[in-house]
Amino acid sequence: MALVSENVMKLFRGSGQSSAPAVPQKLNRRSSGMAEISRLLNSQEALCVLDLGSTSASNIQFLTEKGHKNYSEDLLRASLDPTLRVKDEAGNWATDGKRFLDENLTYGNALFDIVLCWNLPDYMEESLVKPAVDRLWSVMKPGGLLLAFFHTRDAGPDAPCYRFHITATDMLEMQEIKLPAVNRKDDKNSLRLQRVFNNRHIENLFRDFASIKFFLARDNIREVLVVR
Amino acid sequence: MDTPKSGEFAHIGKSVVIKGELSGSEDLYVDGQVEGTIELRNNSLIVGPNGNVKANVSAKGVVVQGKVEGTVNATERVELRKSAVVNGDVITQRISMEEGAFFKGKIDIQKEPGKAAPVAS
C-alpha cells in the first residue's frame, strides 16, 4: 500500500531523475469532478463544451457521441507562443496579455455550459491566469460548470504537466506533455509548474463565480468544480 | 486515405500560391498555398505536409498533414495527421486524429441516420 501511494505521489511531484522515458507514459486516475461533469453531460442534450487542454480524440469522442458540441483550444500552448513575449517599459521580458486575449478565448458571451480547464492555472504564466479566468466567466452560461485541477502543495517546478483524456464518466487517462522546440523558453521540453494555489487563492481566482466545490484527491491534487 | 501517388490526384506543388475560388470534380492534393475557397463536393482533399490552406473547404473527405485555417465541411470524414495544424471549425460525420495533431475550433459531428458518430485517435 505504501509503495502504491509513493508511486502515485511521484506522478505529481516528478521523480527528480532526468532519465524520463522517451515515450510519455499514460496513467489513469479517478476524478470526482469529472463524475459531476458527466452527470450533467448525461442528463442534458446539445451542451456546449470548451476543452482547454491539448487536442484529444478521446475527449472529442466522449463529448460528441453524447450529442454535445465540442470546442477545443489548447490555451497553455497558445500562451507559450514566442511572439507574445515583449519587453516592458523596464526592459524586462513579459507576456503580452492583451494580445493573448485578443487572439484566444474569443467566443460570444454566455456560450458554454461546461469548461474543462484541467491543470491550466498551475502551468500558465501568472500574469495570464486571472484575465483568462475572467474571460471564461464571460463566455460561460450562468449555471455552467468549470473543472480545474490544482496541486495541493509545492511539487517543485519539474512536476510533470499532463494532458487529460476522458475514458469513462469518472476516469481520466493522463499523458505527460512534451513541448515542441518552438515553444520552449529553455532547453527543457517539459512545462514547468508556475506556482501552487492555496484555497484562498483559488477562491479569489473564481470570486466572480456563483459557487465553488473542492474535491481533495489522494494524489495531492485538488479538483475544483466551479459554478458560473 | 493515404498520401496519393503522383497522377492519382490533381496536384498543387509546394511552390504554388493560389488566391481565389478553387473547385473541381477530381481529388486534389495541395502541398502549396491556397487562399480563398476550395469546393470539391464529391471528391477528396489532401493537404500535404507543406500545404498551407487559408480557405473554407467543402469536400467528401479531407486529410490534413499541413496547416488549414478556415471551416472544413466534409460530408464523409476528416483525418488530422500528427503534423496537422487546424484553426477553424470542422463539420463532418467522422473524424480521426493522430497523436500530435493540433486543433483549435469547434467540432460538429453530423450523425449518419441510425449510426453513432465515431472518432478515432
XYZ file of C-alpha atoms in Angstrom:
349
model
C 0.000 0.000 0.000
C 2.821 2.351 0.931
C 4.540 1.553 -2.361
C 1.396 2.330 -4.323
C 0.860 5.657 -2.598
C 4.534 6.578 -3.107
C 4.196 5.851 -6.815
C 1.075 7.972 -7.035
C 2.888 10.810 -5.221
C 5.679 10.629 -7.779
C 3.229 11.253 -10.593
C 2.583 14.761 -9.396
C 5.907 15.524 -7.765
C 8.170 14.325 -10.503
C 10.750 11.680 -9.794
C 13.627 14.154 -9.778
C 15.504 11.972 -12.251
C 16.375 13.050 -15.745
C 16.038 9.586 -17.287
C 12.426 10.065 -18.367
C 11.159 7.517 -20.863
C 11.193 8.662 -24.482
C 7.505 7.864 -24.941
C 5.283 9.615 -22.390
C 3.527 7.112 -20.173
C -0.205 7.104 -19.805
C -1.644 6.833 -16.318
C -5.191 6.592 -15.073
C -6.860 8.494 -12.302
C -10.376 8.586 -10.953
C -11.905 12.055 -10.956
C -14.784 13.136 -8.740
C -15.013 16.420 -10.620
C -15.322 14.613 -13.940
C -18.038 12.427 -12.429
C -20.042 15.577 -11.624
C -19.469 16.937 -15.121
C -20.583 13.579 -16.566
C -23.822 13.750 -14.618
C -24.625 16.996 -16.414
C -23.482 15.604 -19.778
C -25.720 12.572 -19.331
C -28.767 14.490 -18.173
C -28.930 17.151 -20.882
C -28.585 17.275 -24.633
C -26.656 19.513 -27.015
C -24.467 21.188 -24.411
C -21.579 23.410 -25.499
C -18.301 22.192 -24.024
C -14.971 24.023 -24.178
C -11.906 21.813 -23.705
C -8.848 23.932 -22.909
C -6.410 21.027 -22.841
C -4.276 19.581 -25.608
C -6.270 18.256 -28.545
C -7.669 14.878 -27.518
C -9.520 12.489 -29.793
C -10.848 10.651 -26.695
C -12.448 13.795 -25.355
C -13.968 14.684 -28.700
C -15.385 11.182 -28.991
C -16.707 11.168 -25.428
C -18.462 14.502 -25.908
C -19.720 14.245 -29.468
C -21.130 10.736 -29.130
C -23.385 12.089 -26.390
C -24.584 14.724 -28.847
C -22.741 17.689 -27.343
C -20.812 20.359 -29.226
C -17.102 20.306 -28.589
C -14.844 23.347 -28.797
C -11.141 22.701 -28.478
C -8.486 25.276 -27.649
C -5.057 24.412 -26.287
C -4.689 27.521 -24.170
C -1.448 26.518 -22.479
C 0.254 26.026 -25.819
C -1.172 29.312 -27.061
C 0.232 31.102 -24.005
C 3.713 29.869 -24.903
C 3.672 31.482 -28.327
C 7.125 33.129 -28.500
C 5.710 36.111 -30.400
C 3.720 37.043 -27.274
C 6.970 37.800 -25.452
C 7.595 41.533 -25.414
C 9.843 43.862 -23.453
C 8.071 46.070 -20.925
C 8.991 49.664 -20.069
C 11.684 48.483 -17.665
C 13.232 46.326 -20.374
C 12.114 43.038 -18.831
C 10.554 40.279 -20.872
C 6.837 39.850 -20.287
C 3.913 38.203 -21.999
C 1.589 40.471 -23.924
C -1.644 39.686 -22.082
C -3.788 41.973 -24.200
C -2.734 40.305 -27.428
C -3.141 36.888 -25.815
C -6.780 37.652 -25.039
C -7.320 39.260 -28.436
C -6.259 36.018 -30.102
C -7.649 33.416 -27.704
C -10.937 32.627 -25.957
C -12.696 34.826 -28.492
C -16.230 33.482 -28.197
C -19.615 35.080 -27.770
C -20.895 35.787 -24.281
C -22.628 33.008 -22.343
C -21.894 30.318 -24.918
C -20.551 27.418 -22.866
C -22.294 25.072 -20.450
C -19.064 23.349 -19.449
C -15.406 24.394 -19.466
C -12.666 21.818 -18.926
C -9.709 23.799 -17.634
C -7.719 20.778 -16.387
C -4.395 21.908 -14.829
C -4.081 25.078 -16.884
C -3.854 27.618 -13.994
C -0.932 25.755 -12.393
C 1.186 25.852 -15.546
C 0.181 29.055 -17.320
C 2.188 32.226 -16.736
C 0.850 34.024 -13.674
C 0.007 37.310 -15.404
C -2.352 35.495 -17.780
C -4.272 33.377 -15.281
C -6.706 35.898 -13.801
C -7.502 37.616 -17.140
C -8.122 34.186 -18.685
C -10.442 33.172 -15.823
C -12.311 36.476 -16.160
C -12.751 35.847 -19.879
C -14.018 32.333 -19.115
C -16.595 33.828 -16.771
C -17.939 35.935 -19.632
C -18.118 33.103 -22.174
C -19.888 30.701 -19.773
C -23.622 30.464 -19.289
C -24.986 31.234 -15.818
C -25.106 27.883 -14.022
C -22.376 26.460 -16.253
C -19.641 24.264 -14.752
C -15.876 24.691 -14.871
C -13.462 21.949 -13.839
C -9.871 22.733 -12.860
C -7.085 20.832 -11.107
C -4.578 22.355 -8.685
C -1.606 20.900 -6.865
C -2.152 20.926 -3.116
C 1.417 21.728 -2.185
C 4.659 22.686 -3.798
C 5.530 19.809 -6.026
C 8.578 21.539 -7.481
C 8.852 23.216 -10.845
C 9.553 19.916 -12.578
C 6.263 18.288 -11.575
C 5.088 16.844 -14.876
C 2.295 18.551 -16.709
C -0.319 16.173 -18.015
C -2.927 16.253 -20.684
C -6.176 14.566 -19.793
C -8.179 12.143 -21.892
C -11.662 11.236 -20.729
C -12.001 7.452 -20.829
C -15.159 6.975 -18.767
C -17.623 9.025 -16.777
C -15.215 9.394 -13.856
C -11.920 8.158 -15.297
C -9.149 10.170 -16.901
C -6.065 8.990 -18.698
C -3.084 11.250 -18.074
C -0.281 11.708 -20.540
C 2.752 13.862 -19.899
C 3.056 16.852 -22.216
C 6.350 17.332 -24.019
C 6.784 20.725 -25.606
C 7.719 21.169 -29.226
C 11.027 23.031 -29.608
C 9.361 26.219 -30.835
C 7.504 26.695 -27.534
C 10.458 26.174 -25.223
C 11.884 29.025 -23.207
C 14.944 26.963 -22.327
C 16.441 23.643 -23.309
C 13.853 21.662 -21.345
C 10.955 20.079 -23.130
C 8.657 19.904 -20.117
C 6.234 22.510 -18.889
C 7.086 23.961 -15.510
C 4.754 24.271 -12.567
C 4.451 28.046 -12.072
C 3.035 28.182 -8.566
C 0.810 26.406 -6.067
C -2.543 27.962 -5.271
C -3.935 27.558 -1.771
C -7.676 27.517 -1.065
C -7.812 31.290 -0.546
C -6.039 31.938 -3.864
C -8.448 29.648 -5.667
C -11.465 31.319 -4.082
C -10.097 34.721 -5.153
C -9.419 33.486 -8.642
C -13.047 32.429 -9.032
C -14.611 35.123 -6.841
C -16.999 36.276 -9.586
C -18.467 32.789 -9.916
C -21.561 31.657 -8.025
C -20.098 28.748 -6.073
C -17.035 26.575 -5.739
C -16.604 22.974 -4.633
C -13.343 21.238 -3.733
C -12.501 17.557 -4.093
C -9.271 16.530 -2.429
C -7.750 13.519 -4.136
C -5.200 11.087 -2.721
C -2.604 12.150 -5.254
C -2.224 15.688 -3.832
C -4.409 17.186 -6.497
C -7.300 19.411 -5.527
C -10.093 19.176 -8.037
C -12.193 22.311 -8.200
C -15.666 22.466 -9.657
C -16.913 25.997 -10.121
C -20.432 27.092 -10.959
C -20.796 30.273 -13.023
C -6.836 7.757 -47.106
C -3.087 7.605 -47.738
C -0.869 10.197 -49.310
C -1.575 9.845 -53.039
C 0.793 8.622 -55.695
C 1.556 11.078 -58.452
C -1.204 11.031 -61.065
C -3.980 9.844 -58.754
C -4.793 13.363 -57.625
C -4.661 16.797 -59.162
C -1.547 18.211 -57.549
C -0.678 21.693 -56.342
C 3.052 21.729 -55.656
C 4.733 23.384 -52.715
C 5.968 26.400 -54.681
C 2.487 27.215 -55.997
C 0.373 30.009 -54.492
C -3.296 30.264 -55.435
C -5.678 33.025 -54.349
C -9.351 32.737 -55.199
C -12.023 30.101 -55.687
C -10.885 26.569 -56.345
C -13.449 23.976 -57.412
C -13.303 20.664 -59.218
C -14.624 17.171 -59.724
C -11.460 15.235 -59.017
C -9.432 14.587 -55.907
C -6.929 17.288 -55.029
C -3.573 17.250 -53.261
C -2.407 20.651 -52.010
C 1.187 20.974 -50.919
C 1.368 24.690 -51.696
C -0.533 27.715 -50.510
C -4.212 28.339 -51.186
C -6.235 31.343 -50.028
C -9.954 31.632 -50.769
C -12.352 28.706 -51.020
C -11.980 25.066 -52.049
C -15.049 23.180 -53.235
C -14.766 19.529 -54.231
C -18.255 18.302 -53.419
C -17.870 14.611 -54.302
C -14.132 14.369 -54.077
C -11.377 14.455 -51.520
C -8.791 16.982 -50.493
C -5.408 16.170 -49.058
C -3.380 18.995 -47.560
C 0.230 17.813 -47.733
C 2.875 18.440 -45.085
C 3.947 21.678 -46.768
C 0.380 22.724 -47.552
C -0.974 25.962 -46.120
C -4.665 26.463 -46.774
C -6.489 29.595 -45.657
C -9.886 28.772 -47.022
C -13.285 27.368 -46.282
C -13.232 23.821 -47.585
C -16.125 21.646 -48.784
C -15.288 18.106 -49.843
C -16.287 14.482 -49.383
C -13.188 13.678 -47.378
C -10.361 15.843 -46.051
C -6.931 14.700 -44.873
C -4.703 17.293 -43.238
C -0.964 16.920 -42.826
C -0.134 20.622 -43.047
C -1.942 23.801 -41.993
C -5.567 24.725 -42.503
C -7.268 27.923 -41.385
C -10.982 28.062 -42.102
C -14.112 25.963 -41.874
C -13.765 22.367 -43.044
C -17.011 20.771 -44.143
C -16.587 17.142 -45.153
C -19.633 15.040 -45.965
C -17.855 11.795 -45.040
C -14.717 12.087 -42.949
C -11.837 14.243 -41.767
C -8.415 12.911 -40.847
C -5.933 15.028 -38.918
C -2.458 13.553 -39.172
C 0.184 14.114 -36.493
C 1.663 17.183 -38.222
C -1.754 18.808 -38.798
C -2.464 22.300 -37.501
C -6.117 23.225 -37.920
C -7.606 26.550 -36.837
C -11.293 26.596 -37.618
C -14.477 24.633 -37.312
C -14.888 21.075 -38.563
C -18.250 19.742 -39.665
C -18.280 16.089 -40.645
C -19.719 12.642 -39.967
C -16.481 11.034 -38.819
C -13.174 12.384 -37.634
C -9.879 10.731 -36.814
C -6.948 12.398 -35.199
C -3.357 11.282 -34.743
C -1.371 11.997 -31.613
C 0.279 15.403 -32.002
C -2.358 16.973 -34.237
C -3.290 20.500 -33.188
C -6.872 21.640 -33.435
C -8.465 24.913 -32.381
C -12.144 25.345 -33.087
C -15.500 23.619 -32.937
C -16.195 20.059 -33.973
C -19.707 19.429 -35.152
C -20.378 15.759 -35.789
C -23.263 15.227 -38.165
C -24.530 11.777 -37.373
C -25.415 9.381 -40.142
C -29.044 8.343 -39.725
C -29.209 5.469 -37.239
C -25.468 5.433 -36.536
C -23.207 6.783 -33.825
C -20.508 9.176 -34.919
C -17.104 7.548 -34.469
C -13.940 9.389 -33.582
C -10.645 7.553 -33.747
C -7.248 8.509 -32.383
